Coordinates of C-alpha atoms and ligand atoms in Angstrom, one line a residue:
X272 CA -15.9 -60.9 -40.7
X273 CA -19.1 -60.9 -42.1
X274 CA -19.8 -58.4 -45.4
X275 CA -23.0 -56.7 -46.1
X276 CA -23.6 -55.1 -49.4
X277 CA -26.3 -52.6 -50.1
X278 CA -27.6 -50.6 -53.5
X279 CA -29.7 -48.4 -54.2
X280 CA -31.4 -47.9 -57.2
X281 CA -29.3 -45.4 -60.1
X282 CA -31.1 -43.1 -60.5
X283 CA -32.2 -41.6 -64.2
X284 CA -30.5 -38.7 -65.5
X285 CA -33.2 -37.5 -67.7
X286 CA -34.0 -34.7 -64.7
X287 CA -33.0 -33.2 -61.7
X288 CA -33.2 -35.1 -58.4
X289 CA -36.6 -35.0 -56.3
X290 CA -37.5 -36.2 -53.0
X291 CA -38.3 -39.5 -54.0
X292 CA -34.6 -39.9 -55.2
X293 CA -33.3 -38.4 -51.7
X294 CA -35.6 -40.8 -49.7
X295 CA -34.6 -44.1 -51.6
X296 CA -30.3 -42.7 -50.6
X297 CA -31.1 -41.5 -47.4
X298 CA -33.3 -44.8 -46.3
X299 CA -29.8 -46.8 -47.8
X300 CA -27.3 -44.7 -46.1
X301 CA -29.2 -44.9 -42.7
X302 CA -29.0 -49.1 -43.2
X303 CA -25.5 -48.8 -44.4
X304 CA -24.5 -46.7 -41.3
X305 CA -25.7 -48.8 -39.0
X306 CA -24.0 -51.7 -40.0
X307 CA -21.2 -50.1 -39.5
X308 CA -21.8 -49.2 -35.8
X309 CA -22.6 -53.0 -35.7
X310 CA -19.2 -53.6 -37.2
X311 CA -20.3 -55.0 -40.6
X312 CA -17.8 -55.0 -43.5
X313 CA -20.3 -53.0 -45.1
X314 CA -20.1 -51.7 -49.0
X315 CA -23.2 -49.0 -50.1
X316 CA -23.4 -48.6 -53.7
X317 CA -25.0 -46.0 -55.7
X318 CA -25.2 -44.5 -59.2
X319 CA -26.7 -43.1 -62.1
X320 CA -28.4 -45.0 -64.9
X321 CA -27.8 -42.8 -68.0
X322 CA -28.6 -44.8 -71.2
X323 CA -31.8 -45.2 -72.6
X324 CA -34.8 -43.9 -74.8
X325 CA -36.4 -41.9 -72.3
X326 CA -32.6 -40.5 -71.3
X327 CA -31.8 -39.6 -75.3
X328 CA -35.0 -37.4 -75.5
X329 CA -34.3 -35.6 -72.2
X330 CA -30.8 -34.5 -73.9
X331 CA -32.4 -33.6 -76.8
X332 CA -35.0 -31.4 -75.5
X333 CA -32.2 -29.8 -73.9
X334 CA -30.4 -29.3 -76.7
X335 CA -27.2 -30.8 -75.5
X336 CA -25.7 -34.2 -76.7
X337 CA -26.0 -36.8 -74.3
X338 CA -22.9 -37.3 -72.8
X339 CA -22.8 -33.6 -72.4
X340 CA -26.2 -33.8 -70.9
X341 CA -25.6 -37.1 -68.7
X342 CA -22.7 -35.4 -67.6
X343 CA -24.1 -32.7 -66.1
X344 CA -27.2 -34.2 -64.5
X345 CA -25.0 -37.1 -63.0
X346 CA -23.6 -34.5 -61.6
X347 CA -26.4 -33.1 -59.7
X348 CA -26.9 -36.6 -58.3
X349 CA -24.0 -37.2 -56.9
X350 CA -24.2 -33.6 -55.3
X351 CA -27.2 -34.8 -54.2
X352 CA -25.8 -37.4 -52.1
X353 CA -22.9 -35.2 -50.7
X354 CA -25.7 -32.8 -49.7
X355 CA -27.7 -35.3 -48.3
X356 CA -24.3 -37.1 -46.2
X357 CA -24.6 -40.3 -47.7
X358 CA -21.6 -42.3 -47.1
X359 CA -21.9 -44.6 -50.4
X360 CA -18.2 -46.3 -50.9
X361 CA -18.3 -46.0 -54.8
X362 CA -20.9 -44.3 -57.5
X363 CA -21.4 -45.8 -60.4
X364 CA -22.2 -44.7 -64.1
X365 CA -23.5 -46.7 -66.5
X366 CA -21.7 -44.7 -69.4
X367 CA -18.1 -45.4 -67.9
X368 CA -15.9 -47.8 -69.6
X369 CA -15.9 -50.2 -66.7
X370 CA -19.7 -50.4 -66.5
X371 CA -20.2 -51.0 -70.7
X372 CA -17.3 -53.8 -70.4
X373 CA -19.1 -55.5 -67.4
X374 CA -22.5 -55.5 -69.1
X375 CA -21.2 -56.5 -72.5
X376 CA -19.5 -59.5 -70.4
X377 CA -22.8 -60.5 -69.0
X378 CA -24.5 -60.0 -72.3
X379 CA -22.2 -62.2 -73.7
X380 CA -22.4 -64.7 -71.1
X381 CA -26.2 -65.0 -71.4
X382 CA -25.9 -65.4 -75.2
X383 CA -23.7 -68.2 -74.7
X384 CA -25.9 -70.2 -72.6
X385 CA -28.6 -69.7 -75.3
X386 CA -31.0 -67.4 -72.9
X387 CA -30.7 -64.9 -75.5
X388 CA -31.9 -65.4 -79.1
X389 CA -32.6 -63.1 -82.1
X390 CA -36.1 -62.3 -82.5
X391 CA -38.6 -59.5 -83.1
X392 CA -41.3 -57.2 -80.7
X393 CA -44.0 -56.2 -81.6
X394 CA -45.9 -54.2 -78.6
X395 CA -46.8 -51.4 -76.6
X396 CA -43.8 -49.3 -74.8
X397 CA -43.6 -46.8 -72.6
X398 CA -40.7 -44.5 -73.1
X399 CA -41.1 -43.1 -69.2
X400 CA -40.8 -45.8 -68.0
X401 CA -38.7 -47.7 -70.1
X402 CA -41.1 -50.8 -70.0
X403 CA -43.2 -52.9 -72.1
X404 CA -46.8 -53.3 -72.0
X405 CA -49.5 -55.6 -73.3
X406 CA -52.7 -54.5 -74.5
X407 CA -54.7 -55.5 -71.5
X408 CA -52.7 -53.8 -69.1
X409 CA -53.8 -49.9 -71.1
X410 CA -56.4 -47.6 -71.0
X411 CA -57.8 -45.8 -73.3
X412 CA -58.3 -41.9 -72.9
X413 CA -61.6 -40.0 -74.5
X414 CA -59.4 -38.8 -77.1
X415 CA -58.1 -42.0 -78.0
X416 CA -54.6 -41.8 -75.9
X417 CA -53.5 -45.0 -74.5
X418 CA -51.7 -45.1 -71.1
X419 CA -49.9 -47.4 -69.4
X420 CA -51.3 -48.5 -65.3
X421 CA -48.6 -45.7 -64.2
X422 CA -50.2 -43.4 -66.2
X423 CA -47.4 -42.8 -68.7
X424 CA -48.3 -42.7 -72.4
X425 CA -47.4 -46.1 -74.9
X426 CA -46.5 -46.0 -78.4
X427 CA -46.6 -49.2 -80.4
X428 CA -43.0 -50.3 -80.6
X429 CA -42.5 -53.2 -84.0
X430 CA -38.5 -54.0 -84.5
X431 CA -36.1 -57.1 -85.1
X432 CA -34.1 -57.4 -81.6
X433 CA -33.2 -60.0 -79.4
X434 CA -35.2 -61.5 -76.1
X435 CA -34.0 -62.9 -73.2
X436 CA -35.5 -66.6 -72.6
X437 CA -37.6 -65.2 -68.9
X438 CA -40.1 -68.1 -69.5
X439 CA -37.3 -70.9 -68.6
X440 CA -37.5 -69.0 -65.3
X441 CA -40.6 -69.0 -64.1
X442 CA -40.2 -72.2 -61.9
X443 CA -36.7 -71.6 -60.7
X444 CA -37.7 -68.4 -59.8
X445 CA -41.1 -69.7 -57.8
X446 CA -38.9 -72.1 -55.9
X447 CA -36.8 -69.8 -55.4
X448 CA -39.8 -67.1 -53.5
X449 CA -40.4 -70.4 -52.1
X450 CA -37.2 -71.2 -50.3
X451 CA -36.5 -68.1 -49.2
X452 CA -39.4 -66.5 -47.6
X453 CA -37.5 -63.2 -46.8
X454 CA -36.5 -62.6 -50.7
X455 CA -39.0 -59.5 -51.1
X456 CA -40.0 -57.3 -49.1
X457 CA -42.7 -55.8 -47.9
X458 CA -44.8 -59.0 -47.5
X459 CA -47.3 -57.5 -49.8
X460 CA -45.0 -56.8 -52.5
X461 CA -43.9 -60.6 -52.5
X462 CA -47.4 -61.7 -52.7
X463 CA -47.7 -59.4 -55.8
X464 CA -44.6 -60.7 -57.4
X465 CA -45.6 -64.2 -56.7
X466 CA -48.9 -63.8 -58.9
X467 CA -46.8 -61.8 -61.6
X468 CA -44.9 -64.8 -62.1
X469 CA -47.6 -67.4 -61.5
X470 CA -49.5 -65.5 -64.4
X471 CA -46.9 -66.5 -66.7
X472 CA -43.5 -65.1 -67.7
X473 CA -43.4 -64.1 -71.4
X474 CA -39.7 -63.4 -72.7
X475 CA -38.8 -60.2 -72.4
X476 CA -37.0 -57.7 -75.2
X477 CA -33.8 -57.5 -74.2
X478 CA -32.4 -54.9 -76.9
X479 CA -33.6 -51.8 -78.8
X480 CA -32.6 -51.0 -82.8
X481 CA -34.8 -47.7 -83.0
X482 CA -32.3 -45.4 -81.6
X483 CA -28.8 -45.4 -80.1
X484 CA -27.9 -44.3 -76.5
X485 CA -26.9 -47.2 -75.4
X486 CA -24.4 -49.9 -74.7
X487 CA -24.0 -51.8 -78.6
X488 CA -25.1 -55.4 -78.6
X489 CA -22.2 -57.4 -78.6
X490 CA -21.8 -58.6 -82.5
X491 CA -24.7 -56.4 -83.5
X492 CA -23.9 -53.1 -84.1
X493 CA -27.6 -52.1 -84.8
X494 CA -28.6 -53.0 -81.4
X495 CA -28.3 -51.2 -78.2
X496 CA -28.8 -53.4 -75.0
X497 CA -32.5 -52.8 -73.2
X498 CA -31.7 -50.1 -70.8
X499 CA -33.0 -52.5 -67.7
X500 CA -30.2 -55.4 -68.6
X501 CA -28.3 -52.6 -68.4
X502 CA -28.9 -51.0 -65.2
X503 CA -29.5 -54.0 -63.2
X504 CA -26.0 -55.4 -64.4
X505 CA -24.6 -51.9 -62.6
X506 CA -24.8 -54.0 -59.0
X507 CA -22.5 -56.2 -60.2
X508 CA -20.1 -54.0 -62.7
X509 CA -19.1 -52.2 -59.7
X510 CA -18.0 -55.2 -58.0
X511 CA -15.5 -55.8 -60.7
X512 CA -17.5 -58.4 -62.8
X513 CA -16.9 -60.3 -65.0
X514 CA -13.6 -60.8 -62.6
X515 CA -14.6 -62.8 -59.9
X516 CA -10.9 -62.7 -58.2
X517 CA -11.1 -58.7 -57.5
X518 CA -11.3 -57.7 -53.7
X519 CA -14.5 -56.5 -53.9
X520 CA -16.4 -59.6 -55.2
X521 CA -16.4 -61.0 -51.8
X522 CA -18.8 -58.8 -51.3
X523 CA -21.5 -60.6 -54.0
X524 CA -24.3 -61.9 -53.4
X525 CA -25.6 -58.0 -52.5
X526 CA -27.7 -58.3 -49.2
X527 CA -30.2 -55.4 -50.0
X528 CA -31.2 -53.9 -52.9
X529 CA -33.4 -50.9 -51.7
X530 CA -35.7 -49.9 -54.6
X531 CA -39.3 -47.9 -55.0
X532 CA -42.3 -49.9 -55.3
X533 CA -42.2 -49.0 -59.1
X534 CA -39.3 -50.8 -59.9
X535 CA -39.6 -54.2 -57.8
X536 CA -40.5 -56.4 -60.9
X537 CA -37.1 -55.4 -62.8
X538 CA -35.0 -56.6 -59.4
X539 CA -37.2 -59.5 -57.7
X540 CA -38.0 -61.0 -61.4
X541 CA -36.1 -59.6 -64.7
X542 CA -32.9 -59.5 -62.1
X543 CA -32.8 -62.8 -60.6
X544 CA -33.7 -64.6 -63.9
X545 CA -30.9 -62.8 -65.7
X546 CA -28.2 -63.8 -62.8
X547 CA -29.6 -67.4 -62.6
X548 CA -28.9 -67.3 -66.7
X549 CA -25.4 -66.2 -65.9
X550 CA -24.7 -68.7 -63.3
X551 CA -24.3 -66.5 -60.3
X552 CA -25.9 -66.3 -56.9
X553 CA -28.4 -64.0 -56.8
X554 CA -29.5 -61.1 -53.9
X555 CA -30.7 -61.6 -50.9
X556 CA -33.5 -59.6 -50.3
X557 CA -35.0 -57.1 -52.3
X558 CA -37.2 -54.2 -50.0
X559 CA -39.3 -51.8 -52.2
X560 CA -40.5 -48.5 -50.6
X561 CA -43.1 -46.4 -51.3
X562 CA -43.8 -43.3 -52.7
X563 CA -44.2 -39.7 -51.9
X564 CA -46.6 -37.6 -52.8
X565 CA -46.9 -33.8 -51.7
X566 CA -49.9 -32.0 -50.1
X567 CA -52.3 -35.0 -51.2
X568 CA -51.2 -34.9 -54.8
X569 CA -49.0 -36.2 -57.4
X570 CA -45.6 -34.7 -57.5
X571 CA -44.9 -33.8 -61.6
X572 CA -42.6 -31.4 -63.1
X573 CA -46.0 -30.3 -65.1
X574 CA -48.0 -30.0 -62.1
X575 CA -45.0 -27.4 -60.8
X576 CA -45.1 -29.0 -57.1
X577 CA -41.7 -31.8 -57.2
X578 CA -40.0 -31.6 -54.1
X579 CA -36.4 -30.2 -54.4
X580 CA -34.2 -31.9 -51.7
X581 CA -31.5 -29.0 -52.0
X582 CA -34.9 -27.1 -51.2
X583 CA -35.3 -29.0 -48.2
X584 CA -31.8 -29.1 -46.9
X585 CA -31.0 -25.5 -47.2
X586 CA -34.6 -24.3 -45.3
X587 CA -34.5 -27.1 -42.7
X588 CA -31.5 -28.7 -42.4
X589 CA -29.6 -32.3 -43.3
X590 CA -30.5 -34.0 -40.1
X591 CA -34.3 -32.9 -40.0
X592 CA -34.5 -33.4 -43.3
X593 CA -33.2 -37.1 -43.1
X594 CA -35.3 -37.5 -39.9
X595 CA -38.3 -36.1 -41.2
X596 CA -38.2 -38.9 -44.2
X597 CA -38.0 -41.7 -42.2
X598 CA -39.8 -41.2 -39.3
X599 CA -42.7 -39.4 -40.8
X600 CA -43.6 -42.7 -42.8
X601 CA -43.8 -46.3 -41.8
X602 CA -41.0 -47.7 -44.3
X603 CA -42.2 -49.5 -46.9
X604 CA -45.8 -47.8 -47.0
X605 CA -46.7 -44.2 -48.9
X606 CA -46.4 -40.6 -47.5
X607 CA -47.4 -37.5 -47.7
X608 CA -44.8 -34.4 -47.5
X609 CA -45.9 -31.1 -46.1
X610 CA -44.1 -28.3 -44.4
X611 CA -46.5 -28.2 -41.7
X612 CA -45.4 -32.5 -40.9
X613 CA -42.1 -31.3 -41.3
X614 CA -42.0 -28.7 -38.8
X615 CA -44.2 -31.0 -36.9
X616 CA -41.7 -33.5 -36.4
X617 CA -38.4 -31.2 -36.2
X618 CA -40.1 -29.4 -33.2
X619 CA -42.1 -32.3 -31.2
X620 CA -39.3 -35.2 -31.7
X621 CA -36.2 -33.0 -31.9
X622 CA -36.1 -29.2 -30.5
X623 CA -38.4 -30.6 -27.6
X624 CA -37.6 -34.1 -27.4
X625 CA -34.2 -35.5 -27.5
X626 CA -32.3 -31.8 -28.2
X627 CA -34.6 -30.6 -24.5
X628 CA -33.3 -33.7 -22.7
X629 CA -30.2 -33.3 -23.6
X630 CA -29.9 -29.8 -23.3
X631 CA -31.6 -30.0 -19.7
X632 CA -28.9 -32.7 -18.2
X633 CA -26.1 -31.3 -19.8
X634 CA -26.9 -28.0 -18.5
X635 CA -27.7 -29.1 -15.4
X636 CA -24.2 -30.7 -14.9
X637 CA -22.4 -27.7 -16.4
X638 CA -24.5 -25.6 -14.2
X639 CA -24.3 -27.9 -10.8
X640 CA -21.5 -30.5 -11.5
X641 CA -18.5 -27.9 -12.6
X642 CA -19.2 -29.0 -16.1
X643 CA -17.4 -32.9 -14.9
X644 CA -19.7 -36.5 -15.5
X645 CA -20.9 -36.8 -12.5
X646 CA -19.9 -40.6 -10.9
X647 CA -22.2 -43.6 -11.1
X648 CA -24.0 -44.5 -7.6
X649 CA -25.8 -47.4 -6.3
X650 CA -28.7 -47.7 -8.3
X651 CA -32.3 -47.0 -7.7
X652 CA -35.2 -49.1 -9.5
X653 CA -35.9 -46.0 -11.7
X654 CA -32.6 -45.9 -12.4
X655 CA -32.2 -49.7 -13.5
X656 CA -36.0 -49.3 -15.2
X657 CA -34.5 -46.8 -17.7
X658 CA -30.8 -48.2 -18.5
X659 CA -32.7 -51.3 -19.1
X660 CA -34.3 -50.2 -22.0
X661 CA -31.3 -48.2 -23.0
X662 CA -28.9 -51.4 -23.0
X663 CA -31.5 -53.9 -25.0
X664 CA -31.9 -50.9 -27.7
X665 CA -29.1 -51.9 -29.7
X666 CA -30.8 -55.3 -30.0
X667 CA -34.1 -53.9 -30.5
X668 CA -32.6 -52.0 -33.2
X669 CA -30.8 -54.7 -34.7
X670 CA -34.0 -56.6 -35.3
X671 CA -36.1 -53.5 -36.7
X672 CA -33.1 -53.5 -39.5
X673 CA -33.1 -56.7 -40.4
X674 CA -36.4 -56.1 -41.7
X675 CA -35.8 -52.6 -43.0
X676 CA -38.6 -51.1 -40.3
X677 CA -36.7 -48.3 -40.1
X678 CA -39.5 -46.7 -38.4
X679 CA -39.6 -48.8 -36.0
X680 CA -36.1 -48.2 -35.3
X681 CA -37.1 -44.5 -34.5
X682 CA -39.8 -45.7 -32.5
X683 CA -38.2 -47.7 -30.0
X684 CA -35.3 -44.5 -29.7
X685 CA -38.3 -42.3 -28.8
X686 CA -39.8 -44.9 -26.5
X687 CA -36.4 -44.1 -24.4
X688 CA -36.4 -40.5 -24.6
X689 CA -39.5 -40.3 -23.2
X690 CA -39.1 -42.9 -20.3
X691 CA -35.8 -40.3 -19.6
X692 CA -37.8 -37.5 -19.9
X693 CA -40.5 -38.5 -17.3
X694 CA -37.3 -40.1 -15.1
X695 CA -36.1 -36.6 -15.0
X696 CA -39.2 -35.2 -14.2
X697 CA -39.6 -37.3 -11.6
X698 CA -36.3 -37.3 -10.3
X699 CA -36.3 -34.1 -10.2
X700 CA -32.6 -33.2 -10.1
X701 CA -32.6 -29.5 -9.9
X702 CA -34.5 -30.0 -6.5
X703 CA -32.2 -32.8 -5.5
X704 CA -29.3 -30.1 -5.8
X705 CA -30.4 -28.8 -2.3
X706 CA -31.3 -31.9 -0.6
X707 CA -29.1 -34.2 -1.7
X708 CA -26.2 -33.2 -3.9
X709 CA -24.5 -37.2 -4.6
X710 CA -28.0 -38.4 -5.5
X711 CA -28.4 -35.4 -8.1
X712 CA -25.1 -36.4 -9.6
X713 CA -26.3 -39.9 -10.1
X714 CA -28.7 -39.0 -11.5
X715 CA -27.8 -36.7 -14.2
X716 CA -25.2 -39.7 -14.9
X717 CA -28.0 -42.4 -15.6
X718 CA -29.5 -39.6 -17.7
X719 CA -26.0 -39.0 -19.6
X720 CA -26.1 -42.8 -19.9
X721 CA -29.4 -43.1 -21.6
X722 CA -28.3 -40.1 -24.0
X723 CA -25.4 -41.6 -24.9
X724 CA -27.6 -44.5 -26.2
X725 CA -29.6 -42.7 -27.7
X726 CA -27.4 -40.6 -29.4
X727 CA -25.3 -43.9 -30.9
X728 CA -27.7 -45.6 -32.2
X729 CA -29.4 -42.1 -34.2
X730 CA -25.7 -41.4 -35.9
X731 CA -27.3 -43.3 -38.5
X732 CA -30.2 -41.1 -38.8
X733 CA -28.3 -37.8 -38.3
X734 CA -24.6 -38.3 -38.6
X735 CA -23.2 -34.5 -37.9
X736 CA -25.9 -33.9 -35.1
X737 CA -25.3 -37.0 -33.3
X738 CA -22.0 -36.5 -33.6
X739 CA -22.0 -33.4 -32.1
X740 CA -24.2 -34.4 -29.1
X741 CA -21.4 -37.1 -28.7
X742 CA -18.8 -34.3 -28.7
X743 CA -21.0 -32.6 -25.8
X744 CA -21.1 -35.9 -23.6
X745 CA -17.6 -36.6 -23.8
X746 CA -17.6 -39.9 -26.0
X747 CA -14.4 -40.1 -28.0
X748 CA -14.5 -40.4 -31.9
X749 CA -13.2 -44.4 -31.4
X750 CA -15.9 -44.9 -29.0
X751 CA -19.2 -44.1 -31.1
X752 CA -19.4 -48.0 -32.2
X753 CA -22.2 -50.6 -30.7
X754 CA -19.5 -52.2 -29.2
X755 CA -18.0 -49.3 -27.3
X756 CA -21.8 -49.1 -25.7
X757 CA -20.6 -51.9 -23.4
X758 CA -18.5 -50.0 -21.2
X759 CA -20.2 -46.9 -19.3
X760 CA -18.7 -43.5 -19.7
X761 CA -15.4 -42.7 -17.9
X762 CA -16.2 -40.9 -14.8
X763 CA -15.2 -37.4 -14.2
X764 CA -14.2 -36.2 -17.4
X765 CA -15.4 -32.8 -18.4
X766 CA -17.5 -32.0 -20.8
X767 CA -17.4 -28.7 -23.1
X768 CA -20.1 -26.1 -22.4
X769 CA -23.4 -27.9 -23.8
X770 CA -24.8 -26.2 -26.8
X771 CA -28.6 -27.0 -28.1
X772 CA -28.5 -29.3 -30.7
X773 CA -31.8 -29.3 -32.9
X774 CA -33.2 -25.4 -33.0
X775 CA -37.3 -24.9 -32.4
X776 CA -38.5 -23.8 -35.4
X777 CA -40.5 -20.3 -35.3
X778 CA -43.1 -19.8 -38.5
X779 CA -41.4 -16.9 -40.1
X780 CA -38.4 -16.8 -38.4
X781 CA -37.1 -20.0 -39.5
X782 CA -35.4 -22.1 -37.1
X783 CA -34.5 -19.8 -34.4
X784 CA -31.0 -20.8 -33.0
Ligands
ME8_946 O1 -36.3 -46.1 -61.7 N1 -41.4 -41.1 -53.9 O2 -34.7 -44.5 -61.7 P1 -35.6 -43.2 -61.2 C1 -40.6 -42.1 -53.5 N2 -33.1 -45.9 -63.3 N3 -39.6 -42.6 -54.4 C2 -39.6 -42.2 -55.6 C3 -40.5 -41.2 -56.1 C4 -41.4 -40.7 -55.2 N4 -42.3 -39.7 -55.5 N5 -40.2 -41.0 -57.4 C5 -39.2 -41.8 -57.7 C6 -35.2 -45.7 -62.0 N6 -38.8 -42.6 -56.6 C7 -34.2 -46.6 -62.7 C8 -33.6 -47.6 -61.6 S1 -32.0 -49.6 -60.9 C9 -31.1 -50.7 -61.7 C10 -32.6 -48.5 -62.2 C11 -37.8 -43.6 -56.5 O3 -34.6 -42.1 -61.2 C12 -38.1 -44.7 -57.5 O4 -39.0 -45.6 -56.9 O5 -36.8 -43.1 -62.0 C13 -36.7 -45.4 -57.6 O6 -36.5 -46.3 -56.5 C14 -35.8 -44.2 -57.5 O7 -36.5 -43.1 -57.0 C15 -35.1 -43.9 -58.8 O8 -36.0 -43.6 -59.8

């Protein structure tokens, strides 16, 4: 059976989740899912990334000691994610004993080969983002502040510590881009890394001595490990490593690392050199999204306008929250989050698109079919024209994952609730009901048909409401998988009384149920 693996980024616990964290779990657990339905041994990690300088001061501002504090905003992650119904199999944290003994084992192993040596840095760091900066890269502020391209502030960092030999990589790591072609994604974001590379790899700091939340360096005790080294090692911690015999190693080389456009260098450079170091395979594919921003501007805690995802869940819901994220935005590229594109969507793709079809055959059958799936009958082109494109969406949606275009993905579904919505409109059932009763039924069963579709291939996307428009056409909990698409529904069976499944929703009123 084939295995597919799947990470996202952990996420630093120096504050509260924001959207940005929710989009990054929900884009995962919507690829994870729908291996599933393709019958994938499929294993979604996730976690939180709680060493660091940037970490340390968070807990200090808060007065709390950092275990205390890492404890408690881990936490909210991982609440986060329950919230949010992502289905990761395991969530890691970088201050459990199993994590510290993994990355100490890789540290070790890297030390051995010789990629590490003892040295010293002298250079420009940024604390937020935990990365190092030369002097070309800065600006330089009226008042004399410098600030890194993301806009964070430097401070000029000068301490012994040890670097990790990234130079030695360069060409592996070009042949590497140029063997396999689909190793980063977006295509844009290779390009970018190519040129990164190509400008020349200098070796990177791979341990801090100026303060200590972190994991020691083996043999030093005045050294904490580089919080990167650190993090990145988590993707292979929680496969059991250094144990290569575990039952979940099989599941190594990861597939997809899922990561923001911020963090691509760390995983489609820093990463790969480190593994190659270390001996081991390295990922398959590394897809950065982008970033969010809300009403035009900059989210930022000082600006007061971060989007809270337990916000967004509790006014509009998981599902149209998930669904909102991922179809608002072509993956991979920025986007802009407003209530009014919210609402937007949840009404015009869901209340009135496929939650109106389906309430409008289902009804229909409770209403003129005593509530039983109506029998299949000799088809009509319309008819074929329309389960056409519902039987080659599985494919279709196959090949928009493999590239992560999860947008496409929604596309295509809509594509078919459309066609079904002018194919009832046309057909006109509720007129057929006088003239000719067994071609109504036959209908509303290509339409149930279609749905079904539909409705399988969006579980990803919306889990409980999918599931629940399953419930209303009759498809059994075993029979939710791409593979159960192949046989048609049973005839006959009836269906519970059909209840709308995605509400309007009414300015003021909220969604109005
Ligand atoms: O970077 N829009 O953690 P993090 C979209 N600990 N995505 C956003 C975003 C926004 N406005 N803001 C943040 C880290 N993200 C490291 C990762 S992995 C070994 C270590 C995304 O909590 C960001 O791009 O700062 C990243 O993918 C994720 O949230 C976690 O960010």
């Amino acid at each position: 059976m084939s295995t597919y693996y799947l990470t996202t980024p952990i996420f630093y616990v120096n504050g509260s989740p924001h959207i940005g964290h929710a989009y990054t779990a929900v884009a995962a657990d919507v690829i994870a899912r729908f291996r599933r339905l393709q019958g994938v041994d499929t294993y979604f990690l996730s976690g939180t990334d709680e060493h660091g300088q940037k970490v340390e001061k968070a807990a200090a501002e808060a007065g709390l000691a950092p275990r205390a504090f890492t404890d408690a905003v881990s936490g909210q992650f991982r609440a986060m994610l329950a919230m949010l119904d992502v289905s990761n199999d395991d969530f890691i944290r970088t201050t459990e004993p199993r994590h510290k003994a993994g990355a100490t084992a890789l540290w070790q192993k890297l030390a051995a080969s010789g990629d590490i040596y003892p040295g010293h840095y002298e250079g420009w760091y940024a604390v937020r983002d935990e990365d190092f900066y030369t002097e070309a890269d800065l600006t330089t502020l009226a008042d004399g502040t410098r600030l890194a391209p993301t806009g964070a502030p430097v401070e000029w960092v000068r301490e012994p510590n040890y670097l990790f030999r990234l130079s030695a990589y360069a060409d592996r790591l070009l042949a590497h881009y140029e063997a396999h072609p689909e190793f980063v994604g977006p295509a844009g974001k290779r390009n970018e890394m190519l040129s990164f590379i190509r400008g020349g790899l200098r070796d990177l700091s791979v341990s801090r001595s100026s303060f200590r939340w972190g994991i020691p360096v083996p043999g030093d005790p005045d050294q904490v490990m580089y919080v990167w080294l650190d993090a990145l090692a988590n993707y292979i911690t929680a496969l059991g490593y250094p144990d290569q015999t575990g039952p979940l190693w099989r599941f190594w080389p990861a597939d997809l690392h899922l990561v923001g456009k911020d963090i691509q260098r760390f995983h489609a450079i820093y990463w790969p050199a480190f593994l190659m170091a270390a001996g081991l395979p390295v990922p398959r594919r590394i897809f950065a999204h982008g970033w969010w921003t809300r009403d035009g501007a900059k989210m930022s805690k000082s600006l007061g306008n971060v989007v809270d995802p337990f916000d967004l869940v509790t006014k509009y819901g998981v599902d149209a929250t998930r669904f909102f994220l991922l179809r608002e935005v072509p993956f991979g590229n920025d986007g802009d989050f407003s209530h009014r594109a919210l609402v937007g969507r949840l009404n015009t793709d869901l209340a009135n698109g496929i939650g109106n079809l389906a309430q409008r055959t289902l009804s229909l059958v409770a209403k003129n079919c005593e509530g039983r799936l109506p029998d299949a009958g000799p088809r009509q082109p319309a008819d074929t024209a329309l389960l056409e494109l519902a039987d080659a969406l599985p494919t279709v949606l196959a090949g928009a994952f493999e590239r992560q275009a999860l947008h496409e993905a929604l596309d295509e579904v809509w594509r078919l609730v459309r066609a079904a919505d002018s194919y009832i409109d046309q057909m006109a059932p509720w007129s057929l009901r006088r003239t000719d009763v067994a071609r109504m039924g036959h209908v509303l069963r290509v339409l149930a048909e279609a749905i079904r579709v539909a409705a399988v291939v969006l579980q990803p996307f919306m889990p409980a409401s999918m599931g629940r428009l399953l419930d209303q056409l009759g498809v059994s909990a075993d029979a939710r998988d791409l593979a159960a698409l192949q046989a048609p529904l049973p005839d006959g069976i009836v269906l519970p009384a059909p209840q709308g499944v995605f509400p309007r929703w009414v300015e003021d009123a909220g969604a109005s149920r």
